[in-house]
PDB file of C-alpha atoms in Angstrom:
ATOM      1  CA  MET A  46      39.029  -9.058 -36.846  1.00 49.00           C
ATOM      2  CA  MET A  47      38.426  -9.685 -33.153  1.00 51.00           C
ATOM      3  CA  MET A  48      35.594  -7.914 -31.303  1.00 51.00           C
ATOM      4  CA  ARG A  49      36.526  -5.897 -28.212  1.00 53.00           C
ATOM      5  CA  GLN A  50      35.172  -7.435 -25.000  1.00 57.00           C
ATOM      6  CA  GLY A  51      33.917  -5.313 -22.043  1.00 57.00           C
ATOM      7  CA  PHE A  52      35.326  -2.062 -20.618  1.00 59.00           C
ATOM      8  CA  THR A  53      38.799  -1.218 -19.519  1.00 71.00           C
ATOM      9  CA  THR A  54      39.429  -0.273 -15.895  1.00 70.00           C
ATOM     10  CA  ILE A  55      39.794   3.386 -16.843  1.00 71.00           C
ATOM     11  CA  GLU A  56      36.494   3.371 -18.730  1.00 64.00           C
ATOM     12  CA  LEU A  57      34.720   1.798 -15.770  1.00 67.00           C
ATOM     13  CA  LEU A  58      36.144   4.432 -13.444  1.00 70.00           C
ATOM     14  CA  VAL A  59      34.952   7.185 -15.777  1.00 67.00           C
ATOM     15  CA  VAL A  60      31.426   5.714 -15.901  1.00 67.00           C
ATOM     16  CA  ILE A  61      31.334   5.336 -12.105  1.00 71.00           C
ATOM     17  CA  SER A  62      32.519   8.929 -11.676  1.00 71.00           C
ATOM     18  CA  ILE A  63      29.777  10.222 -13.992  1.00 68.00           C
ATOM     19  CA  ILE A  64      27.094   8.218 -12.158  1.00 69.00           C
ATOM     20  CA  THR A  65      28.369   9.449  -8.786  1.00 70.00           C
ATOM     21  CA  LEU A  66      28.320  13.042 -10.041  1.00 67.00           C
ATOM     22  CA  LEU A  67      24.774  12.718 -11.347  1.00 62.00           C
ATOM     23  CA  PHE A  68      23.680  11.075  -8.103  1.00 59.00           C
ATOM     24  CA  GLY A  69      25.178  13.957  -6.107  1.00 61.00           C
ATOM     25  CA  VAL A  70      23.235  16.463  -8.223  1.00 57.00           C
ATOM     26  CA  LEU A  71      19.911  14.608  -8.168  1.00 56.00           C
ATOM     27  CA  VAL A  72      19.684  13.627  -4.485  1.00 59.00           C
ATOM     28  CA  PRO A  73      19.477  17.211  -3.106  1.00 61.00           C
ATOM     29  CA  SER A  74      16.881  18.073  -5.761  1.00 64.00           C
ATOM     30  CA  LEU A  75      14.784  15.021  -4.889  1.00 69.00           C
ATOM     31  CA  SER A  76      15.080  15.857  -1.199  1.00 75.00           C
ATOM     32  CA  ARG A  77      13.832  19.403  -1.815  1.00 80.00           C
ATOM     33  CA  ILE A  78      10.932  18.139  -3.960  1.00 82.00           C
ATOM     34  CA  LYS A  79       9.931  15.664  -1.232  1.00 87.00           C
ATOM     35  CA  GLU A  80      10.109  18.404   1.404  1.00 89.00           C
ATOM     36  CA  GLN A  81       7.933  20.766  -0.636  1.00 89.00           C
ATOM     37  CA  ALA A  82       5.355  18.012  -1.175  1.00 91.00           C
ATOM     38  CA  THR A  83       5.222  17.378   2.582  1.00 94.00           C
ATOM     39  CA  VAL A  84       4.902  21.112   3.283  1.00 94.00           C
ATOM     40  CA  THR A  85       1.902  21.249   0.927  1.00 93.00           C
ATOM     41  CA  VAL A  86       0.211  18.343   2.714  1.00 95.00           C
ATOM     42  CA  VAL A  87       0.880  19.921   6.110  1.00 97.00           C
ATOM     43  CA  ASP A  88      -0.643  23.212   4.951  1.00 96.00           C
ATOM     44  CA  SER A  89      -3.738  21.326   3.801  1.00 95.00           C
ATOM     45  CA  GLU A  90      -4.084  19.487   7.123  1.00 97.00           C
ATOM     46  CA  LEU A  91      -3.767  22.734   9.072  1.00 97.00           C
ATOM     47  CA  ARG A  92      -6.611  24.132   6.957  1.00 95.00           C
ATOM     48  CA  GLN A  93      -8.664  21.077   7.948  1.00 96.00           C
ATOM     49  CA  ILE A  94      -8.002  21.725  11.642  1.00 97.00           C
ATOM     50  CA  GLY A  95      -8.879  25.398  11.108  1.00 97.00           C
ATOM     51  CA  LEU A  96     -12.262  24.388   9.713  1.00 96.00           C
ATOM     52  CA  ALA A  97     -12.802  22.053  12.676  1.00 97.00           C
ATOM     53  CA  LEU A  98     -12.067  24.926  15.068  1.00 97.00           C
ATOM     54  CA  GLU A  99     -14.657  27.146  13.395  1.00 96.00           C
ATOM     55  CA  MET A 100     -17.243  24.354  13.447  1.00 97.00           C
ATOM     56  CA  TYR A 101     -16.509  23.883  17.155  1.00 97.00           C
ATOM     57  CA  TYR A 102     -17.033  27.615  17.715  1.00 96.00           C
ATOM     58  CA  GLU A 103     -20.350  27.606  15.842  1.00 96.00           C
ATOM     59  CA  ASN A 104     -21.640  24.879  18.155  1.00 97.00           C
ATOM     60  CA  ASN A 105     -20.086  26.038  21.435  1.00 96.00           C
ATOM     61  CA  ARG A 106     -19.660  29.820  21.011  1.00 95.00           C
ATOM     62  CA  LYS A 107     -16.046  29.544  22.117  1.00 95.00           C
ATOM     63  CA  TYR A 108     -12.788  27.982  20.936  1.00 97.00           C
ATOM     64  CA  PRO A 109     -11.206  24.975  22.651  1.00 96.00           C
ATOM     65  CA  PRO A 110      -8.803  25.718  25.502  1.00 95.00           C
ATOM     66  CA  THR A 111      -5.059  25.668  25.000  1.00 95.00           C
ATOM     67  CA  GLN A 112      -3.603  22.461  26.428  1.00 92.00           C
ATOM     68  CA  ALA A 113      -0.519  23.486  28.384  1.00 89.00           C
ATOM     69  CA  ASN A 114      -0.627  20.571  30.830  1.00 76.00           C
ATOM     70  CA  CYS A 115       2.436  18.765  29.473  1.00 65.00           C
ATOM     71  CA  SER A 116       4.880  17.740  32.187  1.00 58.00           C
ATOM     72  CA  SER A 117       7.887  17.954  29.846  1.00 62.00           C
ATOM     73  CA  GLY A 118       7.158  21.534  28.792  1.00 73.00           C
ATOM     74  CA  SER A 119       8.919  20.793  25.505  1.00 84.00           C
ATOM     75  CA  ILE A 120       7.424  21.930  22.224  1.00 91.00           C
ATOM     76  CA  SER A 121       8.866  18.905  20.449  1.00 90.00           C
ATOM     77  CA  LYS A 122       6.820  16.642  22.770  1.00 88.00           C
ATOM     78  CA  HIS A 123       3.087  16.937  23.517  1.00 85.00           C
ATOM     79  CA  LEU A 124       2.968  20.539  24.762  1.00 91.00           C
ATOM     80  CA  TYR A 125       0.190  22.578  23.087  1.00 94.00           C
ATOM     81  CA  GLN A 126      -1.126  19.596  21.153  1.00 92.00           C
ATOM     82  CA  THR A 127      -4.318  19.632  19.080  1.00 95.00           C
ATOM     83  CA  PRO A 128      -7.206  20.012  21.592  1.00 93.00           C
ATOM     84  CA  ASP A 129      -8.932  16.904  22.897  1.00 92.00           C
ATOM     85  CA  ALA A 130     -12.187  18.864  22.631  1.00 94.00           C
ATOM     86  CA  LEU A 131     -12.062  18.622  18.830  1.00 96.00           C
ATOM     87  CA  VAL A 132     -11.798  14.848  19.083  1.00 94.00           C
ATOM     88  CA  LYS A 133     -14.450  14.417  21.775  1.00 93.00           C
ATOM     89  CA  GLY A 134     -16.862  16.493  19.684  1.00 94.00           C
ATOM     90  CA  ASN A 135     -16.117  14.359  16.581  1.00 95.00           C
ATOM     91  CA  TYR A 136     -14.645  17.278  14.666  1.00 96.00           C
ATOM     92  CA  LEU A 137     -11.394  15.347  14.161  1.00 95.00           C
ATOM     93  CA  PRO A 138     -10.597  11.609  14.149  1.00 94.00           C
ATOM     94  CA  ALA A 139      -9.551  10.170  17.507  1.00 92.00           C
ATOM     95  CA  ALA A 140      -6.259   8.394  18.138  1.00 88.00           C
ATOM     96  CA  LEU A 141      -6.089   5.086  20.002  1.00 84.00           C
ATOM     97  CA  LYS A 142      -6.562   5.332  23.758  1.00 78.00           C
ATOM     98  CA  THR A 143      -3.049   3.974  24.209  1.00 78.00           C
ATOM     99  CA  ASP A 144      -1.634   6.732  22.008  1.00 83.00           C
ATOM    100  CA  ALA A 145      -0.332   9.942  23.575  1.00 81.00           C
ATOM    101  CA  MET A 146      -1.619  11.958  20.601  1.00 86.00           C
ATOM    102  CA  SER A 147      -5.079  13.498  20.782  1.00 86.00           C
ATOM    103  CA  THR A 148      -5.889  12.755  17.121  1.00 91.00           C
ATOM    104  CA  THR A 149      -4.640  10.613  14.276  1.00 91.00           C
ATOM    105  CA  ILE A 150      -3.721  13.762  12.324  1.00 94.00           C
ATOM    106  CA  GLU A 151       0.018  13.681  12.954  1.00 95.00           C
ATOM    107  CA  ASP A 152       2.543  16.439  12.382  1.00 97.00           C
ATOM    108  CA  ARG A 153       4.500  15.095   9.418  1.00 96.00           C
ATOM    109  CA  PHE A 154       7.583  16.975  10.593  1.00 96.00           C
ATOM    110  CA  ASN A 155       7.267  15.739  14.195  1.00 95.00           C
ATOM    111  CA  ARG A 156       6.289  12.092  13.970  1.00 92.00           C
ATOM    112  CA  GLY A 157       4.414  10.633  16.919  1.00 92.00           C
ATOM    113  CA  HIS A 158       2.961  14.030  17.856  1.00 93.00           C
ATOM    114  CA  ALA A 159      -0.119  15.992  16.818  1.00 94.00           C
ATOM    115  CA  TYR A 160      -0.035  19.497  15.374  1.00 97.00           C
ATOM    116  CA  LYS A 161       0.238  22.318  17.913  1.00 97.00           C
ATOM    117  CA  TYR A 162      -2.559  24.673  18.959  1.00 97.00           C
ATOM    118  CA  ARG A 163      -2.435  27.897  20.942  1.00 97.00           C
ATOM    119  CA  SER A 164      -5.197  30.398  21.576  1.00 96.00           C
ATOM    120  CA  VAL A 165      -6.212  33.337  23.730  1.00 96.00           C
ATOM    121  CA  GLY A 166      -8.793  32.586  26.390  1.00 94.00           C
ATOM    122  CA  GLU A 167      -9.227  29.342  28.258  1.00 94.00           C
ATOM    123  CA  ILE A 168      -6.243  27.196  29.215  1.00 94.00           C
ATOM    124  CA  ILE A 169      -5.808  23.738  30.722  1.00 93.00           C
ATOM    125  CA  LYS A 170      -2.936  23.654  33.187  1.00 85.00           C
ATOM    126  CA  ASP A 171      -3.887  20.600  35.273  1.00 74.00           C
ATOM    127  CA  ARG A 172      -5.119  17.522  33.423  1.00 73.00           C
ATOM    128  CA  ASP A 173      -8.580  18.216  31.966  1.00 78.00           C
ATOM    129  CA  ARG A 174      -9.485  21.132  34.237  1.00 88.00           C
ATOM    130  CA  ILE A 175      -9.776  24.603  32.721  1.00 90.00           C
ATOM    131  CA  ASP A 176      -7.982  27.127  34.916  1.00 89.00           C
ATOM    132  CA  ARG A 177     -10.413  29.659  36.396  1.00 87.00           C
ATOM    133  CA  TYR A 178      -7.886  32.428  36.964  1.00 88.00           C
ATOM    134  CA  ILE A 179      -5.244  32.191  34.231  1.00 90.00           C
ATOM    135  CA  SER A 180      -5.805  33.025  30.566  1.00 92.00           C
ATOM    136  CA  ALA A 181      -3.966  31.534  27.610  1.00 94.00           C
ATOM    137  CA  ARG A 182      -1.796  34.195  25.961  1.00 95.00           C
ATOM    138  CA  LEU A 183      -0.052  34.787  22.641  1.00 97.00           C
ATOM    139  CA  TRP A 184       2.950  37.003  21.974  1.00 96.00           C
ATOM    140  CA  ILE A 185       1.677  39.237  19.157  1.00 97.00           C
ATOM    141  CA  PRO A 186       3.800  41.836  17.308  1.00 96.00           C
ATOM    142  CA  ASP A 187       2.544  45.423  17.241  1.00 95.00           C
ATOM    143  CA  GLY A 188       0.401  46.045  14.161  1.00 94.00           C
ATOM    144  CA  PHE A 189       0.218  42.363  13.260  1.00 95.00           C
ATOM    145  CA  PRO A 190      -0.424  41.040  10.595  1.00 93.00           C
ATOM    146  CA  ASP A 191       0.564  44.106   8.522  1.00 92.00           C
ATOM    147  CA  ARG A 192       3.907  44.171  10.274  1.00 94.00           C
ATOM    148  CA  SER A 193       5.859  41.696  12.351  1.00 95.00           C
ATOM    149  CA  SER A 194       8.914  41.532  14.586  1.00 95.00           C
ATOM    150  CA  ILE A 195      10.612  39.235  17.081  1.00 95.00           C
ATOM    151  CA  GLU A 196      12.139  42.152  18.970  1.00 94.00           C
ATOM    152  CA  PRO A 197      10.879  42.138  22.599  1.00 91.00           C
ATOM    153  CA  ASN A 198      10.070  45.859  22.548  1.00 93.00           C
ATOM    154  CA  GLU A 199       7.969  45.553  19.378  1.00 95.00           C
ATOM    155  CA  ALA A 200       5.385  43.065  20.616  1.00 95.00           C
ATOM    156  CA  LEU A 201       3.167  42.351  23.623  1.00 94.00           C
ATOM    157  CA  TRP A 202       1.690  39.368  25.407  1.00 96.00           C
ATOM    158  CA  ARG A 203      -2.034  39.420  24.683  1.00 96.00           C
ATOM    159  CA  PRO A 204      -4.284  39.517  26.564  1.00 95.00           C
ATOM    160  CA  ASN A 205      -2.521  42.104  28.700  1.00 93.00           C
ATOM    161  CA  SER A 206      -3.599  42.525  32.324  1.00 92.00           C
ATOM    162  CA  GLN A 207      -6.378  44.982  31.432  1.00 93.00           C
ATOM    163  CA  GLU A 208      -7.812  42.719  28.719  1.00 93.00           C
ATOM    164  CA  ALA A 209      -7.576  39.670  30.961  1.00 91.00           C
ATOM    165  CA  ALA A 210      -9.582  41.444  33.669  1.00 91.00           C
ATOM    166  CA  GLN A 211     -12.120  42.747  31.148  1.00 92.00           C
ATOM    167  CA  PHE A 212     -12.888  39.321  29.708  1.00 91.00           C
ATOM    168  CA  MET A 213     -12.248  37.152  32.770  1.00 88.00           C
ATOM    169  CA  ASN A 214     -15.916  36.178  33.047  1.00 88.00           C
ATOM    170  CA  ASN A 215     -16.345  35.612  29.322  1.00 90.00           C
ATOM    171  CA  LYS A 216     -13.113  34.390  27.736  1.00 89.00           C
ATOM    172  CA  SER A 217     -14.920  33.565  24.504  1.00 89.00           C
ATOM    173  CA  LEU A 218     -15.206  37.323  23.890  1.00 90.00           C
ATOM    174  CA  MET A 219     -11.492  37.676  24.472  1.00 91.00           C
ATOM    175  CA  ALA A 220     -10.749  35.348  21.560  1.00 91.00           C
ATOM    176  CA  THR A 221     -12.761  37.427  19.100  1.00 90.00           C
ATOM    177  CA  ASN A 222     -11.498  40.823  20.285  1.00 92.00           C
ATOM    178  CA  LEU A 223      -7.728  40.309  20.095  1.00 94.00           C
ATOM    179  CA  PRO A 224      -5.609  40.438  16.897  1.00 95.00           C
ATOM    180  CA  VAL A 225      -5.222  36.638  16.794  1.00 97.00           C
ATOM    181  CA  SER A 226      -7.829  34.224  18.200  1.00 96.00           C
ATOM    182  CA  TRP A 227      -5.948  30.971  17.687  1.00 97.00           C
ATOM    183  CA  ILE A 228      -3.060  29.476  15.769  1.00 98.00           C
ATOM    184  CA  VAL A 229      -2.356  25.898  14.702  1.00 98.00           C
ATOM    185  CA  PHE A 230       1.099  24.969  13.497  1.00 98.00           C
ATOM    186  CA  SER A 231       3.639  22.351  12.506  1.00 98.00           C
ATOM    187  CA  LEU A 232       7.206  22.447  13.768  1.00 97.00           C
ATOM    188  CA  GLY A 233       8.289  22.376  10.125  1.00 97.00           C
ATOM    189  CA  PRO A 234      11.368  20.716   8.598  1.00 95.00           C
ATOM    190  CA  LYS A 235      14.718  20.599  10.413  1.00 93.00           C
ATOM    191  CA  PHE A 236      13.230  21.883  13.665  1.00 96.00           C
ATOM    192  CA  SER A 237      15.488  21.972  16.703  1.00 94.00           C
ATOM    193  CA  GLU A 238      15.245  23.513  20.146  1.00 93.00           C
ATOM    194  CA  GLU A 239      18.633  25.140  19.458  1.00 94.00           C
ATOM    195  CA  TRP A 240      17.277  26.947  16.377  1.00 95.00           C
ATOM    196  CA  LEU A 241      14.313  28.287  18.362  1.00 95.00           C
ATOM    197  CA  TYR A 242      16.568  29.393  21.222  1.00 94.00           C
ATOM    198  CA  GLU A 243      18.796  31.309  18.797  1.00 94.00           C
ATOM    199  CA  LYS A 244      15.716  33.133  17.523  1.00 94.00           C
ATOM    200  CA  ILE A 245      13.917  34.068  20.751  1.00 94.00           C
ATOM    201  CA  GLY A 246      15.729  32.550  23.737  1.00 91.00           C
ATOM    202  CA  PHE A 247      13.968  30.363  26.295  1.00 86.00           C
ATOM    203  CA  ASP A 248      10.734  32.366  26.280  1.00 87.00           C
ATOM    204  CA  ASN A 249       7.799  30.769  24.458  1.00 91.00           C
ATOM    205  CA  ARG A 250       7.112  33.803  22.237  1.00 94.00           C
ATOM    206  CA  TYR A 251       6.203  31.585  19.293  1.00 96.00           C
ATOM    207  CA  PRO A 252       4.749  31.053  16.692  1.00 97.00           C
ATOM    208  CA  VAL A 253       2.825  34.232  15.693  1.00 97.00           C
ATOM    209  CA  PRO A 254       5.767  36.377  14.412  1.00 96.00           C
ATOM    210  CA  LYS A 255       6.394  35.840  10.707  1.00 95.00           C
ATOM    211  CA  GLU A 256      10.162  35.748  11.354  1.00 96.00           C
ATOM    212  CA  LEU A 257       9.632  32.247  12.782  1.00 96.00           C
ATOM    213  CA  TRP A 258       7.662  30.913   9.794  1.00 96.00           C
ATOM    214  CA  TYR A 259       8.908  28.470   7.201  1.00 95.00           C
ATOM    215  CA  THR A 260      10.329  29.809   3.945  1.00 91.00           C
ATOM    216  CA  PRO A 261      11.483  27.698   0.978  1.00 88.00           C
ATOM    217  CA  ARG A 262      14.742  29.608   0.972  1.00 89.00           C
ATOM    218  CA  GLU A 263      15.726  28.834   4.568  1.00 90.00           C
ATOM    219  CA  ARG A 264      13.872  25.491   4.585  1.00 91.00           C
ATOM    220  CA  ARG A 265      13.187  25.832   8.299  1.00 94.00           C
ATOM    221  CA  GLY A 266      10.483  27.377  10.462  1.00 96.00           C
ATOM    222  CA  PHE A 267       6.921  26.861  11.678  1.00 98.00           C
ATOM    223  CA  ILE A 268       4.146  26.200   9.172  1.00 97.00           C
ATOM    224  CA  VAL A 269       1.116  28.052  10.551  1.00 97.00           C
ATOM    225  CA  ARG A 270      -2.568  28.780  10.163  1.00 97.00           C
ATOM    226  CA  MET A 271      -4.424  31.304  12.326  1.00 97.00           C
ATOM    227  CA  ARG A 272      -7.664  33.195  12.803  1.00 96.00           C
ATOM    228  CA  LEU A 273      -7.521  36.982  12.878  1.00 95.00           C
ATOM    229  CA  GLN A 274      -9.835  39.359  14.747  1.00 92.00           C
ATOM    230  CA  ASN A 275     -11.905  40.017  11.613  1.00 90.00           C
ATOM    231  CA  GLY A 276     -12.644  36.300  11.287  1.00 91.00           C
ATOM    232  CA  ARG A 277     -10.296  35.761   8.394  1.00 92.00           C
ATOM    233  CA  GLN A 278      -7.905  32.817   8.401  1.00 93.00           C
ATOM    234  CA  ILE A 279      -4.366  33.231   7.110  1.00 92.00           C
ATOM    235  CA  GLY A 280      -1.427  30.862   6.778  1.00 90.00           C
ATOM    236  CA  SER A 281       2.263  30.766   5.994  1.00 88.00           C
ATOM    237  CA  PHE A 282       1.763  30.955   2.249  1.00 82.00           C
ATOM    238  CA  GLU A 283      -0.825  33.715   1.831  1.00 75.00           C
ATOM    239  CA  LYS A 284       0.752  36.703   0.079  1.00 59.00           C
ATOM    240  CA  ASP A 285      -1.953  39.358   0.463  1.00 55.00           C
ATOM    241  CA  PHE A 286      -1.670  40.362   4.094  1.00 52.00           C
TER     242      PHE A 286
END
């Protein structure tokens, strides 16, 4: 009795079809697992920057200024990058002098760029000079963090004109008397300027509202960490606020 040799063409096609089907099922799952792992690392690195900001405050009695001196004005570039002050004070590792990033801690969802930082208080608009007359602002929903909204009539730019005048000579007090002192954030997976425009238009009313934060379901949005007025830090994945 002769032994059968190899597979027939039909059998090979069946095997290839099964492998292709399994591959199609596994690849999206692996992609999601990889994304979630990266999100976890990003959350951890934002916590590290948050600690550096509080250490900076303990030593300087103020938070670093917001760096808005980017000629491109694009959030996907170097606008609002991690403050140089944290690097110069040895709170975070420094990048190479030839590197456009302020620190080696790179946004894993925006390669070649540091995480973003915005605050209320001092702002750099021209190179390394802190502007004497303009304050850094955040668009903060009414009643935040208990409630949130991206509707223009349900939030305000803070500091408002009265608050800006009140704390003009001591902007460090401004940061501790408004609902949010500072916020550090990653652009998150699948970021695009088009997505942000669809959410809020051309205005830079980001990233405090929770409607702009990353969720595993949508798999898009900013990953954030911030300091509240009571000194507590919260992030995208806290559930008790």
